[in-house]
Coordinates of C-alpha atoms and ligand atoms in Angstrom, one line a residue:
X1 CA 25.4 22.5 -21.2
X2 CA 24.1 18.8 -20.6
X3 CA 20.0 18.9 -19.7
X4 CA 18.9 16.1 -16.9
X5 CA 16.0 14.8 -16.4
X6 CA 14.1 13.8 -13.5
X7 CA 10.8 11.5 -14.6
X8 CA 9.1 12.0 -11.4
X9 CA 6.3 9.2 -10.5
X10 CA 4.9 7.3 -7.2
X11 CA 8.0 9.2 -5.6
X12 CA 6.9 12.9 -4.8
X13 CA 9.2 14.3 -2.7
X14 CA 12.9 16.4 -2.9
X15 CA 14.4 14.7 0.2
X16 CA 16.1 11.0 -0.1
X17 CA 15.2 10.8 -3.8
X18 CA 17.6 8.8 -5.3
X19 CA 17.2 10.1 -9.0
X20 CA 17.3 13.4 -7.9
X21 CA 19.7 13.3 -6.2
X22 CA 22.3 11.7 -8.6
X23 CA 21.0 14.2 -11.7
X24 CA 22.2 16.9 -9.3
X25 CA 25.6 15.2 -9.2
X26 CA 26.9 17.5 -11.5
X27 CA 27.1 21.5 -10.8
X28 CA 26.7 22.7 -14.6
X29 CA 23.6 20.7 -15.4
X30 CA 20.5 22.2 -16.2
X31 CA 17.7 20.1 -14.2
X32 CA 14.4 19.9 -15.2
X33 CA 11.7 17.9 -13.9
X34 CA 8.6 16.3 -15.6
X35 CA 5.6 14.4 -13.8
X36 CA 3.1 12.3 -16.1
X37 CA -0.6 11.4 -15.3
X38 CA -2.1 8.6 -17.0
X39 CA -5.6 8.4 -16.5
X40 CA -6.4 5.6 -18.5
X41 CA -4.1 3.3 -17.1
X42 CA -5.6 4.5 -13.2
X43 CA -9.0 3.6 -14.6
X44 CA -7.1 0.2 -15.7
X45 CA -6.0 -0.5 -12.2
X46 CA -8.7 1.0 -10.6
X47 CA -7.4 3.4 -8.4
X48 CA -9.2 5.2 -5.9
X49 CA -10.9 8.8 -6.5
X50 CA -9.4 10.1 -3.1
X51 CA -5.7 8.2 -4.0
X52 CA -5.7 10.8 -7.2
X53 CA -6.8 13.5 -5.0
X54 CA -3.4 13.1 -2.8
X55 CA -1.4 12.6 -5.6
X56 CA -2.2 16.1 -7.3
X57 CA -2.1 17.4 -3.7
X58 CA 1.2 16.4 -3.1
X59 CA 2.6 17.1 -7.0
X60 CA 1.3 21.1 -6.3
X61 CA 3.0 20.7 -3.3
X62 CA 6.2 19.3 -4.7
X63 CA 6.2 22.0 -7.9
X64 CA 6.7 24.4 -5.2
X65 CA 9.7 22.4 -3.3
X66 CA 11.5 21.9 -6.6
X67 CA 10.9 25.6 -7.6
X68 CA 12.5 26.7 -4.4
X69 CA 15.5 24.7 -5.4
X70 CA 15.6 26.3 -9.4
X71 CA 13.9 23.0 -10.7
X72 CA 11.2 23.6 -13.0
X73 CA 8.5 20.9 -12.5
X74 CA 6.7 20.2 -15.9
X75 CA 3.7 18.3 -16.4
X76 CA 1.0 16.6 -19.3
X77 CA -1.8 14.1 -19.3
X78 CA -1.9 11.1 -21.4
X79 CA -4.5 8.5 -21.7
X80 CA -2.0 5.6 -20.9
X81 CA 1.7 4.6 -21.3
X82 CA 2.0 3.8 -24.6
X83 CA 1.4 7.5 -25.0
X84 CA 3.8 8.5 -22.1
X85 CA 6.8 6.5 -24.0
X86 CA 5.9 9.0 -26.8
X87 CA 5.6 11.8 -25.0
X88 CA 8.8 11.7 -23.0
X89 CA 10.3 11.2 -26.2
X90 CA 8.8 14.1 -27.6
X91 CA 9.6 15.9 -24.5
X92 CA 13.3 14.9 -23.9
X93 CA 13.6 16.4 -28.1
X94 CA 12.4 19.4 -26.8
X95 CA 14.3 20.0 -24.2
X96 CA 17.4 18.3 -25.4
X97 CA 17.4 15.8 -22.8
X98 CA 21.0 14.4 -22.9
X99 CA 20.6 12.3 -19.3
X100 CA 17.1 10.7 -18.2
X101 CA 17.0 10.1 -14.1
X102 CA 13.9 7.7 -12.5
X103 CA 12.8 5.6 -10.0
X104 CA 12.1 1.7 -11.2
X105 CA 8.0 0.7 -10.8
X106 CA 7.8 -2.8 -9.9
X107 CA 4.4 -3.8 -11.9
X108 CA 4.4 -5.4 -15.1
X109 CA 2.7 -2.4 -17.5
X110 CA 5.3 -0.4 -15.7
X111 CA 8.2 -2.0 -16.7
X112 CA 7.3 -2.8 -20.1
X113 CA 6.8 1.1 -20.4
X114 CA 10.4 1.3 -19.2
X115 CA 11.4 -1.2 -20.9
X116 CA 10.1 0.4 -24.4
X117 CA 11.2 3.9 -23.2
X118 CA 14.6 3.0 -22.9
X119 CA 14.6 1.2 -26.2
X120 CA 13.3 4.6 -27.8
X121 CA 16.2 7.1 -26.4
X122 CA 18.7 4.3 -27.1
X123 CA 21.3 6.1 -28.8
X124 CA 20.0 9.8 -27.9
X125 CA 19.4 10.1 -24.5
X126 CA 21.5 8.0 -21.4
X127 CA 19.2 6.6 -19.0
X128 CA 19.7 5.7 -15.1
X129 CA 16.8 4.0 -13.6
X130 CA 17.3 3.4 -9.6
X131 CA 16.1 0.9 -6.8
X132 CA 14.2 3.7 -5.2
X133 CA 10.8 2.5 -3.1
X134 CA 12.4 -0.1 -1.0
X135 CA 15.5 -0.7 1.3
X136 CA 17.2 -4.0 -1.1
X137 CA 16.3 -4.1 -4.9
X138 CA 14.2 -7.1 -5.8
X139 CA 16.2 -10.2 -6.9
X140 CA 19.0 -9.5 -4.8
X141 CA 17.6 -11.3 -1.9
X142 CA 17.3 -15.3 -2.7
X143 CA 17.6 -18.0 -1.9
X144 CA 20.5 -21.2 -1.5
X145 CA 19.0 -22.0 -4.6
X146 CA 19.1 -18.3 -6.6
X147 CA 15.3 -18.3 -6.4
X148 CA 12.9 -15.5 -4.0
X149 CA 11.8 -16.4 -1.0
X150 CA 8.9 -18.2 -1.1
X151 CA 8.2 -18.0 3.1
X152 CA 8.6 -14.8 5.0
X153 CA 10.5 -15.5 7.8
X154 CA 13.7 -16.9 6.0
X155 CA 13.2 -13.7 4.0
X156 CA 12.8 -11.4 6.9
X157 CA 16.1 -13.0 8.3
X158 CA 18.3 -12.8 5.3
X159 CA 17.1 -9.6 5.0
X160 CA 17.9 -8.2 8.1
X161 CA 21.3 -9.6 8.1
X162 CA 22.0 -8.0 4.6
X163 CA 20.7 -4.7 6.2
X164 CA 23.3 -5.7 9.1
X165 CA 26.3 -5.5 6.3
X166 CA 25.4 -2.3 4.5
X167 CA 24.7 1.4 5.3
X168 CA 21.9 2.5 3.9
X169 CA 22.0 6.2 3.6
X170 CA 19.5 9.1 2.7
X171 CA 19.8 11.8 0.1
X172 CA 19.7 15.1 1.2
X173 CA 17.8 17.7 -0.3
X174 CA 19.4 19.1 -3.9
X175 CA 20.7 22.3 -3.1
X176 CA 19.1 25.8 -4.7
X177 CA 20.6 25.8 -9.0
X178 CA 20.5 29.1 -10.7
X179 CA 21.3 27.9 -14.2
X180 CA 17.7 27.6 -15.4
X181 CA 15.2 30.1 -16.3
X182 CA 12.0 29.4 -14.1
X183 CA 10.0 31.4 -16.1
X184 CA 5.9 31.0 -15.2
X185 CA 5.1 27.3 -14.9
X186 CA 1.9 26.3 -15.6
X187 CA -0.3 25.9 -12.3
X188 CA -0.8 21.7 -12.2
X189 CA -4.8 21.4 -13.3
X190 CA -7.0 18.0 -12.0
X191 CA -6.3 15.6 -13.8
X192 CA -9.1 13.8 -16.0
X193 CA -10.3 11.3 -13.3
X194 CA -12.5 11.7 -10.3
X195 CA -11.4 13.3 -7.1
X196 CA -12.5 13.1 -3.6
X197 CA -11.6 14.8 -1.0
X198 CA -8.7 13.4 1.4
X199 CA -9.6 14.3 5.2
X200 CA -6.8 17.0 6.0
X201 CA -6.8 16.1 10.0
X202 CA -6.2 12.2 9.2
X203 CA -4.0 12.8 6.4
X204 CA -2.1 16.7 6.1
X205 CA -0.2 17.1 2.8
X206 CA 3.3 17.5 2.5
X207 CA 6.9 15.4 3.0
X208 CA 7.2 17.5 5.8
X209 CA 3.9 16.6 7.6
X210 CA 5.1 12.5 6.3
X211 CA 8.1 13.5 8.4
X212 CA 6.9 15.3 11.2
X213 CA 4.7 12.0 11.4
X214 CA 7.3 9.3 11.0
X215 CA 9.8 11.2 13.2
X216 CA 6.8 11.5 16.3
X217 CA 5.9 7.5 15.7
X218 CA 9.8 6.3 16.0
X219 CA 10.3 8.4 19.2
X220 CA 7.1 7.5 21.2
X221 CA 4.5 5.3 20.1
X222 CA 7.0 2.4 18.2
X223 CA 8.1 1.6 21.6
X224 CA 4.0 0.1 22.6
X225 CA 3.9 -0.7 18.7
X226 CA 3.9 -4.7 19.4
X227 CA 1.1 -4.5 21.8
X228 CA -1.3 -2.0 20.8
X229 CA -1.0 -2.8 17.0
X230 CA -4.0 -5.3 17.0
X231 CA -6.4 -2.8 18.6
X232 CA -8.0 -0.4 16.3
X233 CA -9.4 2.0 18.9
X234 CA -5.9 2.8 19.5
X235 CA -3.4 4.9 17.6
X236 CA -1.1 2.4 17.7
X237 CA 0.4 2.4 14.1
X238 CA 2.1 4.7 12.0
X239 CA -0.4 5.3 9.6
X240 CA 2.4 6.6 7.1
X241 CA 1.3 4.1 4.6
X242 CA -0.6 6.6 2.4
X243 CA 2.7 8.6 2.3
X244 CA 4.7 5.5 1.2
X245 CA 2.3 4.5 -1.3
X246 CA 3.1 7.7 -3.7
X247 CA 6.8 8.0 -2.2
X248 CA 6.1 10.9 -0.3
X249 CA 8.4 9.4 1.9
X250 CA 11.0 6.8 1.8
X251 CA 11.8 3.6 3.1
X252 CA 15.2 4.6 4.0
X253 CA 13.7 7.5 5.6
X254 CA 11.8 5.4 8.0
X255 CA 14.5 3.1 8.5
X256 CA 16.9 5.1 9.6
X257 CA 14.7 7.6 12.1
X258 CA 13.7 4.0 13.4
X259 CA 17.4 3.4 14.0
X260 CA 18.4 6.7 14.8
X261 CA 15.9 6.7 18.0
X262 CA 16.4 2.7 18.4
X263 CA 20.2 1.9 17.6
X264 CA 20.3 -1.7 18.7
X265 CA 17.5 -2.3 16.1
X266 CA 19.4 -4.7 14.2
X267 CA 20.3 -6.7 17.3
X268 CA 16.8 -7.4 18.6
X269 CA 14.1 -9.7 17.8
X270 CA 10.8 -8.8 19.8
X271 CA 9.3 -5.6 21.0
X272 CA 8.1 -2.2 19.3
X273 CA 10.8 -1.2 17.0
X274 CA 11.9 -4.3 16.0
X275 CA 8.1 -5.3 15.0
X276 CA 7.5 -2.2 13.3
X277 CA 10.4 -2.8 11.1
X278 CA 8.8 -6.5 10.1
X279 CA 6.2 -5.0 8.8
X280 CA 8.5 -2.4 6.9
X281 CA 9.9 -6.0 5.8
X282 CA 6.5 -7.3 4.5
X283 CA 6.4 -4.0 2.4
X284 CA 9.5 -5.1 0.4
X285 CA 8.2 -9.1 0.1
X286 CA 4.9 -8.3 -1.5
X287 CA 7.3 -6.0 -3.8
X288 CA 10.0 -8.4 -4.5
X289 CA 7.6 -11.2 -5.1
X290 CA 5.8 -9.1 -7.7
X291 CA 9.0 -9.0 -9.8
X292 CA 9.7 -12.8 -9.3
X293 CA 6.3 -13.6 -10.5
X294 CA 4.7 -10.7 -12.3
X295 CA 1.6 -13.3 -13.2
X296 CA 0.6 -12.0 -9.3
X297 CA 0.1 -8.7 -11.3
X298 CA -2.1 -10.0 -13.2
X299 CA -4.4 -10.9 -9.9
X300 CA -3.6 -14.7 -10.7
X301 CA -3.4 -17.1 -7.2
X302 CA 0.4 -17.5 -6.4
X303 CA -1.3 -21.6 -5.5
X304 CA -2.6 -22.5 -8.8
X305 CA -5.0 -25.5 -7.4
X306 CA -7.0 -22.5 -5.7
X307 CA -7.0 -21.4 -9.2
X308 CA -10.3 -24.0 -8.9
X309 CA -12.1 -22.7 -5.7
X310 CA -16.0 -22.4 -7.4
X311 CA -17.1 -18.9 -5.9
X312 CA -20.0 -17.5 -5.4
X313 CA -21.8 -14.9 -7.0
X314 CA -23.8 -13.0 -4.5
X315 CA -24.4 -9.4 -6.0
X316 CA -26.2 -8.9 -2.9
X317 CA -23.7 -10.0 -0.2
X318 CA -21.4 -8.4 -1.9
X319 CA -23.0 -5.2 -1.9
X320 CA -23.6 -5.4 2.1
X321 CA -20.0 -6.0 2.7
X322 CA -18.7 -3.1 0.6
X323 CA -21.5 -1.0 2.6
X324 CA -20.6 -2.0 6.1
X325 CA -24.3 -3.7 6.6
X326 CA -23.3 -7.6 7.3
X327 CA -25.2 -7.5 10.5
X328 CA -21.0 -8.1 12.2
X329 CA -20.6 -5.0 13.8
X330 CA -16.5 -5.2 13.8
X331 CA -16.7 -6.1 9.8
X332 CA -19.2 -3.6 9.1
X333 CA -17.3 -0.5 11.4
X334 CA -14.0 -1.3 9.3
X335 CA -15.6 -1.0 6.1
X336 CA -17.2 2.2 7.1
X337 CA -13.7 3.4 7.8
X338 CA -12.6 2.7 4.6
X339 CA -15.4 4.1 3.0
X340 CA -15.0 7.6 5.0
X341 CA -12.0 7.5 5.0
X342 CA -9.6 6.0 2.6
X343 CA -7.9 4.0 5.1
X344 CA -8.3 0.7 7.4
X345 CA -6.8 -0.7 10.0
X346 CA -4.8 -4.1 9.4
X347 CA -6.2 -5.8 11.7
X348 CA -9.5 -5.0 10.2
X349 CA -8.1 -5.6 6.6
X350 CA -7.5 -8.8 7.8
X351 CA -10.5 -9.7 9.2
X352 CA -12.7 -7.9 6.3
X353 CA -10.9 -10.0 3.5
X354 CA -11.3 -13.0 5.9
X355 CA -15.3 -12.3 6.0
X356 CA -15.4 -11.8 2.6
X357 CA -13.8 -14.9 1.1
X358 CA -14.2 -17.3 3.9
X359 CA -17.8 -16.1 5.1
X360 CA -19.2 -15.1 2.1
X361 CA -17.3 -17.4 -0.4
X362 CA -16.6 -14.6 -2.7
X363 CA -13.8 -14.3 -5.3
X364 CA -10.9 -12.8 -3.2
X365 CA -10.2 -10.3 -6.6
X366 CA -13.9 -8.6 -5.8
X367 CA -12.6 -7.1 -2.3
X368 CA -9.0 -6.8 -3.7
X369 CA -10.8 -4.1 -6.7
X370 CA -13.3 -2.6 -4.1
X371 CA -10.0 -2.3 -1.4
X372 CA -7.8 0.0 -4.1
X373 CA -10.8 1.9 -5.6
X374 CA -11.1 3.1 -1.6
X375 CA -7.6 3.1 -0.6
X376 CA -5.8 5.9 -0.4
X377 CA -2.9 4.0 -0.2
X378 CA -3.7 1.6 -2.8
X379 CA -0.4 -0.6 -3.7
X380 CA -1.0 -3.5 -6.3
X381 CA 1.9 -5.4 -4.4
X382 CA 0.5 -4.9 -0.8
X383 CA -3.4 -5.2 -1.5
X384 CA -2.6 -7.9 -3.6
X385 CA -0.3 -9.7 -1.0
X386 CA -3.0 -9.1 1.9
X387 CA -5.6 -10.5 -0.2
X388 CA -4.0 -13.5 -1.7
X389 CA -2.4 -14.1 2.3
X390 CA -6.2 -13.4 3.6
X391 CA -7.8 -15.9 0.9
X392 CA -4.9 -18.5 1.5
X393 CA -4.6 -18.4 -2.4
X394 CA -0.8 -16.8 -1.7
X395 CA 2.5 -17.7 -0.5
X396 CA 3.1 -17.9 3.1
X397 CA -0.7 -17.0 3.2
X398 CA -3.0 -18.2 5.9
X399 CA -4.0 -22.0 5.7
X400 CA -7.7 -22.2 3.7
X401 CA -8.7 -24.1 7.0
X402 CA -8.0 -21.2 9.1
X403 CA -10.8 -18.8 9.2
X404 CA -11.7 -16.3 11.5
X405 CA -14.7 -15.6 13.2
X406 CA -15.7 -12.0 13.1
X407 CA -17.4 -12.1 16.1
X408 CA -14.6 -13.1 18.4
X409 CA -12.0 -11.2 16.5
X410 CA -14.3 -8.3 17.2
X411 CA -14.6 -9.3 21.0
X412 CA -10.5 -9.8 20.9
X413 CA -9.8 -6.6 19.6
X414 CA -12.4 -4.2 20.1
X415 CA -13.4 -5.7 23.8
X416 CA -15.4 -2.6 24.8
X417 CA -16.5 -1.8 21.0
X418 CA -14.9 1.4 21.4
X419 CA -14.1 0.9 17.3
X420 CA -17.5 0.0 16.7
X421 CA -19.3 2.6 17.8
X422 CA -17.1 4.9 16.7
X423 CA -18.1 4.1 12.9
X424 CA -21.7 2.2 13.8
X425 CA -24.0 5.0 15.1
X426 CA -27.2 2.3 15.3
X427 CA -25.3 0.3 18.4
X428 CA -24.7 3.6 20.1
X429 CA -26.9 2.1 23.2
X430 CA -26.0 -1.3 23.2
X431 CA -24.1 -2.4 26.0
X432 CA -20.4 -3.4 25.8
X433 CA -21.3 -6.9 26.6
X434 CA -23.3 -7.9 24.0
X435 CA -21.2 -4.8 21.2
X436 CA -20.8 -7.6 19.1
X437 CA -24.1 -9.7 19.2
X438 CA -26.1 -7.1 19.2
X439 CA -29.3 -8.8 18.2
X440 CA -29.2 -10.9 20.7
X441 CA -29.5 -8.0 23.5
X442 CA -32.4 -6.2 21.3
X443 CA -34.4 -9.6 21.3
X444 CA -33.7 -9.8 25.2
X445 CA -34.6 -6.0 25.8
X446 CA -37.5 -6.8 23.0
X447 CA -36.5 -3.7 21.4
X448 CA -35.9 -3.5 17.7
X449 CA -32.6 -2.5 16.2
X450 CA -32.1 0.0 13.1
X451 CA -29.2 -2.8 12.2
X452 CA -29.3 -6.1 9.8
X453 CA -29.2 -8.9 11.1
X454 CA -26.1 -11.3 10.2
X455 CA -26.4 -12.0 6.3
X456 CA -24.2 -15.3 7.2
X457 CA -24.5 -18.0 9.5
X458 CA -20.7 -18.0 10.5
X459 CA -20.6 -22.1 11.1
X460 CA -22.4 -23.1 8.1
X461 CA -20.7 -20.9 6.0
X462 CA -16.9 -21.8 7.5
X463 CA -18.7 -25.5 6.5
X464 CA -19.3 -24.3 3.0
X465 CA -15.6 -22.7 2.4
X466 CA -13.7 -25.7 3.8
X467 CA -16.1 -27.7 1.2
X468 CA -15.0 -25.5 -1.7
X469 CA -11.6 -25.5 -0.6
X470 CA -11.3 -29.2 -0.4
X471 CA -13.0 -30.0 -4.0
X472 CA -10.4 -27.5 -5.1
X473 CA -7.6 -29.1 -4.0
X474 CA -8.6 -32.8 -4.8
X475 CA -9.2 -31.9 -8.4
X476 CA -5.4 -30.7 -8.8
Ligands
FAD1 P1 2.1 0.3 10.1 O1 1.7 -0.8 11.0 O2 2.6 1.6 10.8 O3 3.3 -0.2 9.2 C1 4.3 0.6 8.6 C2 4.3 0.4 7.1 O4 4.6 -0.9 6.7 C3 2.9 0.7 6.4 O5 2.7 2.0 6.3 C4 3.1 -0.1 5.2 O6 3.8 0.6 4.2 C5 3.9 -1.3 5.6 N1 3.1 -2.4 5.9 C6 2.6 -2.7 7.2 N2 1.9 -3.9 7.1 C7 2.1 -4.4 5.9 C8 1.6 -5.6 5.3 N3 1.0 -6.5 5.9 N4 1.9 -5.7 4.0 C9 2.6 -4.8 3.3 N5 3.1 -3.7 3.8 C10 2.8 -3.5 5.1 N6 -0.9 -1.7 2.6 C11 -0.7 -0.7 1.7 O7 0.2 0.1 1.9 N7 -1.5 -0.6 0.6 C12 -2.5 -1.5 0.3 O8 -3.2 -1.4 -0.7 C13 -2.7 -2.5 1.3 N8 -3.8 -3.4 1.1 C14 -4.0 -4.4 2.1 C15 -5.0 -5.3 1.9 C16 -5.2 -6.4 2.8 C17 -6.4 -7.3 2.6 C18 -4.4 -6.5 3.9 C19 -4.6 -7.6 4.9 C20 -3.4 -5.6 4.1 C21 -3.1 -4.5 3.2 N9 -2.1 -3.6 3.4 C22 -1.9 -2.6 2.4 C23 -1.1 -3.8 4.5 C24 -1.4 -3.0 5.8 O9 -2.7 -3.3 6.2 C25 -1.2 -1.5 5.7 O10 0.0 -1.2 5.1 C26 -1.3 -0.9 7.0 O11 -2.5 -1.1 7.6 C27 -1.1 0.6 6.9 O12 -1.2 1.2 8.1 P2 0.1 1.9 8.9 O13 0.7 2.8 7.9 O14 -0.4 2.5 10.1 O15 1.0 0.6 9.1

């Protein structure tokens, strides 16, 4: 009897799993399943407390799905993937692994370790890695030229005519095997990192609750999507992206529900649906860049001349932005949410990383290691493609000259400060007209705020940053 192999990672779920699915493919099989936590390399990368939290959350979670269907889920600890090569080894020796089924990571430590592993079963084990966490591989998109999109759009078009020519299909469920003792597995202990709890109402465990969520957002709220996105008071996004982070659901599973309830999908160009799936899009361009140009794993500026930007260091400033006390009521509400929550609002992401690089003049890689050490659906390619588009260090980023004012960005989106208050307790009283000035209504009133007052002059310091911006690029 042959012995498969599923290396379970950032993919935790039964349904639509590529690798799976295909060690499955054959009825005599034993299957066997093995999930790896590497602590070290976490710490590495910095991921958040609450991030780890879900993971082992959803790993108890699948144990039990892949129990139900005979698959016994294994799991060990190492310090970092040098010791994971060796240890699947070890493992697949064991177990006499004769097949070895997983889903390809897209960042650079990750594909070296695949990249030694395979080199280490060469010869003893046969191993199928799969194109698993987005719709089209990376590298099979390019351009006239062979080369990845540099610019979104063109890449957003090509890719939607490719997904015009194909059918992209999900996996079902494997069905129940009977070939394999189950015995007593070994109840999945924390890991050797700090947790934090995840907030169950925002965020329930479970592919099914990722489901139940994805399937009510493509039937109703997609439709408003294009409007209401913008607006954080509103629950006008998907929030699915913790679930997509650790593959607790698929991008072919939100694909096709978005098609399934919106057929002409392919066909349109504005509106709910259609902008939901551009932003599905995004997903895979931050991913397929990152295998174009690993250096962008290595948190260096896609635009090398901003490579020479002179930051400043401002312990303090920084501080006050990672606490939500800038004295900008929409800046500081967002980064409460992150901190109590584990998630933010894109909008807000947006117009956090813009206060913090453009306001404060601060390294864009400081909020890019405070955003995953909160996230709890920290991705190096997406954090890494917001902040480099945020600090116009990226491609197809925002212009350096184009920096937003917190104020009216908070007056755009949050007219009645509905957001603000909801996270900003001290401007409980103030009145909706002056949400986000509030100082100004306090000296009026002569009262005196428990607030700060704004830690930046927002003119001088947009001043300062096209300053630093400009030396930058004249010394190239
Ligand atoms: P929806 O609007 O419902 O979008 C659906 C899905 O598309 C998301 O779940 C996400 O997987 C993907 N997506 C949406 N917008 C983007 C985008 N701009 N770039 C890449 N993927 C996108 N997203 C992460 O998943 N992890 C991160 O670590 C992350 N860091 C970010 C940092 C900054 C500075 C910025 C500006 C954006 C970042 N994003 C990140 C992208 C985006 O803000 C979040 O994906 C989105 O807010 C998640 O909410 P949602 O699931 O309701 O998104």
């Amino acid at each position: 009897m042959t012995t498969h192999l599923v290396w379970f990672r950032h993919d935790l779920r039964i349904t639509d799993h590529s690798a799976l699915h295909a060690a499955c493919q054959s009825p005599d099989a034993k299957v066997i399943a093995l999930y790896i936590a590497t602590p070290g390399q976490w710490q590495a990368h910095g991921m958040a407390a609450r991030q780890a939290t879900f993971l082992l959350q959803h790993l108890q979670t699948l144990q039990q799905s892949l129990a139900d269907k005979g698959i016994p889920l294994f799991y060990q600890q190492c310090d970092d993937f040098h010791q994971a090569v060796e240890a699947v080894d070890a493992f697949c020796k064991k177990q006499h692994v004769s097949h070895l089924f997983y889903h390809y990571q897209y960042e650079i430590n990750e594909r070296d370790r695949d990249r030694a592993l395979e080199a280490k079963l060469h010869g003893q084990v046969v191993c199928q890695g799969f194109d698993d966490s987005v719709l089209l591989a990376p590298g099979s998109l390019v351009t006239g030229k062979q080369e990845m999109y540099k610019v979104f759009t063109p890449f957003r078009k090509a890719f939607i005519q490719r997904l015009q020519e194909m059918e992209i299909t999900c996996f079902p469920a494997p069905k129940k095997r009977t070939n394999v003792d189950m015995g007593t597995l070994a109840a999945l202990t924390p890991f050797d990192y700090p947790q934090q709890a995840v907030d169950e109402t925002l965020f329930p465990t479970g592919e099914q609750a990722a489901l139940a969520r994805l399937r009510q957002f493509c039937q109703s709220t997609v439709a408003d999507y294009h409007q209401q996105r913008d607006f954080p008071a509103q629950q006008g996004t998907s929030q699915l992206s913790p679930y997509l982070a650790l593959g607790v659901l698929s991008p072919r599973q939100c694909f096709n529900r978005l098609r399934a309830e919106h057929p002409t999908l392919l066909e349109q160009s504005d509106g709910g649906a259609f902008t939901w799936l551009s932003e599905l899009v995004w997903r895979e361009f931050y991913r397929h860049l990152l295998v174009a140009w690993p250096r962008l794993c290595q948190h260096h500026p896609f635009v090398a001349w901003t490579q020479q930007v002179l930051w400043q260091q401002d312990e303090k400033a920084l501080a006050a932005w990672q606490q939500g006390k800038t004295g900008f009521p929409i800046v500081d509400a967002a980064m409460r949410q992150l901190n109590g929550t584990g998630w933010m609002h894109n909008r807000l992401r947006m117009i956090c990383a813009s206060f913090l690089v453009k306001d404060l003049l601060i390294d864009w890689r400081a909020g890019e290691r405070y955003f995953i050490a909160q996230l709890l659906d920290g991705d190096l390619a997406a954090n890494n493609g917001g902040w480099q588009w945020a600090a116009s260090t990226g491609t197809d980023a925002a212009p350096y000259f184009r920096i937003f004012n917190p104020t009216t960005q908070g007056e755009r989106f949050d007219p009645q400060g509905t957001f603000i208050r909801q996270w900003v307790p001290e401007l409980a009283k103030v009145p909706d007209s002056d949400i986000h000035q509030p100082h100004r209504w306090a000296e009026r009133q002569g009262r005196a705020l428990d607030y700060p007052t704004p830690i930046v002059d927002h003119k001088q310091a947009r001043q300062m940053t096209l300053a630093a911006f400009e030396a930058a690029k004249a010394a190239q």
